[in-house]
XYZ file of C-alpha atoms in Angstrom:
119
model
C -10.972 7.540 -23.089
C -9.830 6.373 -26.164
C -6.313 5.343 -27.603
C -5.408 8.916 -28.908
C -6.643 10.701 -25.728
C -4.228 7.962 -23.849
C -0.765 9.013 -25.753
C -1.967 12.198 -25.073
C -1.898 12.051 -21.593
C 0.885 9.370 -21.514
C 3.245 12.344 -24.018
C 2.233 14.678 -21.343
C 3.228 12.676 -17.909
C 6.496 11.881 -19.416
C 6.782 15.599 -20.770
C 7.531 14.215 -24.152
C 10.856 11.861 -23.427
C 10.023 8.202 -25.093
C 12.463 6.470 -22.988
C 10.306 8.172 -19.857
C 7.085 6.983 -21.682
C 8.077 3.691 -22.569
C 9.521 2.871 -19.151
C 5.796 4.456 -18.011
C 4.203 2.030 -19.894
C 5.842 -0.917 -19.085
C 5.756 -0.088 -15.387
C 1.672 0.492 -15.360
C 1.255 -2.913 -18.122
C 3.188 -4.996 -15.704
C 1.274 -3.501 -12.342
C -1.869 -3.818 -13.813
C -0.958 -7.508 -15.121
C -0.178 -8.323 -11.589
C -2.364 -6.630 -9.849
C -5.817 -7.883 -11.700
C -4.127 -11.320 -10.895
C -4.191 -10.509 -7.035
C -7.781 -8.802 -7.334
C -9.080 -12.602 -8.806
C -7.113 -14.744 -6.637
C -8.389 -12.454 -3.487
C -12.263 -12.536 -4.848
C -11.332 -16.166 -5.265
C -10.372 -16.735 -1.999
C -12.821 -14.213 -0.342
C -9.838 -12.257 0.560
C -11.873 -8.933 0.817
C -9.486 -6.836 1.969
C -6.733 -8.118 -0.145
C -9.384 -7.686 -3.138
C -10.105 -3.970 -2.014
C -6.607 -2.987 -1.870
C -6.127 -4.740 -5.307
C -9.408 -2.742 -6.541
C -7.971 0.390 -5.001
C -4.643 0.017 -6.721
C -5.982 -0.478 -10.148
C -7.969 2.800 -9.433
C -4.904 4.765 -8.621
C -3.564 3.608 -12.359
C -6.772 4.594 -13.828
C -7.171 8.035 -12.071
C -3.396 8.936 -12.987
C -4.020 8.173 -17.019
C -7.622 9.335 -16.777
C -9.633 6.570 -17.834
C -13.063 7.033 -15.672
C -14.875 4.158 -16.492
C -12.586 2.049 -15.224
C -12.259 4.672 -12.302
C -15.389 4.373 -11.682
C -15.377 0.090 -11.777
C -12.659 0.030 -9.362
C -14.107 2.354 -6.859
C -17.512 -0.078 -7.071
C -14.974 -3.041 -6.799
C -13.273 -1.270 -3.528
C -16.660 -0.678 -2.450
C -18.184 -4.265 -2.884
C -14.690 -6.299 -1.755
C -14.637 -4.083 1.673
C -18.503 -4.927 2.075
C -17.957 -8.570 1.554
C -20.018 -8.091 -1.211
C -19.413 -11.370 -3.346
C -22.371 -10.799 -5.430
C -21.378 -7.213 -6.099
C -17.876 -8.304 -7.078
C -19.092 -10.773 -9.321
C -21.104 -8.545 -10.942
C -17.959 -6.300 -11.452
C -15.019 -8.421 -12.177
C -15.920 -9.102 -16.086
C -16.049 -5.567 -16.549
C -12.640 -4.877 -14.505
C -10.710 -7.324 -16.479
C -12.022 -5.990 -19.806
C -11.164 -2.678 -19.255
C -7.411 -3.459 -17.839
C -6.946 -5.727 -21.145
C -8.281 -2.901 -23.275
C -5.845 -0.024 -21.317
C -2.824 -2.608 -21.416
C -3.418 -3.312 -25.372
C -3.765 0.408 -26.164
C -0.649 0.984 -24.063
C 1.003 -1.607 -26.279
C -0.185 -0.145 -29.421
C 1.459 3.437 -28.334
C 4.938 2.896 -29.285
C 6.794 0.695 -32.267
C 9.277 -1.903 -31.765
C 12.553 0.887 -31.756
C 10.490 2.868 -29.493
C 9.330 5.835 -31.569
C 5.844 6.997 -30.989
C 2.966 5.063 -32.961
C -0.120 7.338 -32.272
């Protein structure tokens, strides 16, 4: 996935409206914000099944915009918080982060200040 494939498929789930896509994008920005907070507090804590719902979450956001690596990450993350897994999740988190910062900046980039499309 890159930026352009993402206002693709961001045009296409709000079937064009920018209000629709803005209001998209500021719901997913602000759920994965939150939600990669919970995933490190609960990995933190060695809340697994706090973590694995947080995992699974991100995954849901992922799978609806179609980004697969981070599809991918989040099933390993599910995977390795409802294990217990602490090495696993570790090994994972870095990676998770990174690729929520890179979807939230691109979702930034997608629209100007007045709201008109960027990409």
């Amino acid at each position: 996935m890159d930026q352009h494939a993402l206002a693709r498929k961001v045009d296409e789930l709000a079937a064009g409206d920018v209000a629709v896509a803005r209001e998209f994008i500021r719901i997913l920005t602000d759920t994965n914000r939150t939600t990669l907070a919970t995933l490190r507090e609960a990995l933190h804590a060695g809340a697994w099944s706090e973590a694995a719902s947080a995992a699974h979450r991100i995954n849901g956001s992922a799978r609806l915009i179609g980004f697969r690596r981070l599809v991918e990450q989040t099933a390993q993350m599910e995977s390795a918080a409802a294990a217990g897994d602490a090495t696993r999740a570790a090994a994972l988190i870095a990676s998770v982060e990174a690729d929520v910062e890179r979807l939230d900046t691109w979702l930034a980039n997608l629209h100007n200040a007045d709201g008109s499309p960027r990409v």
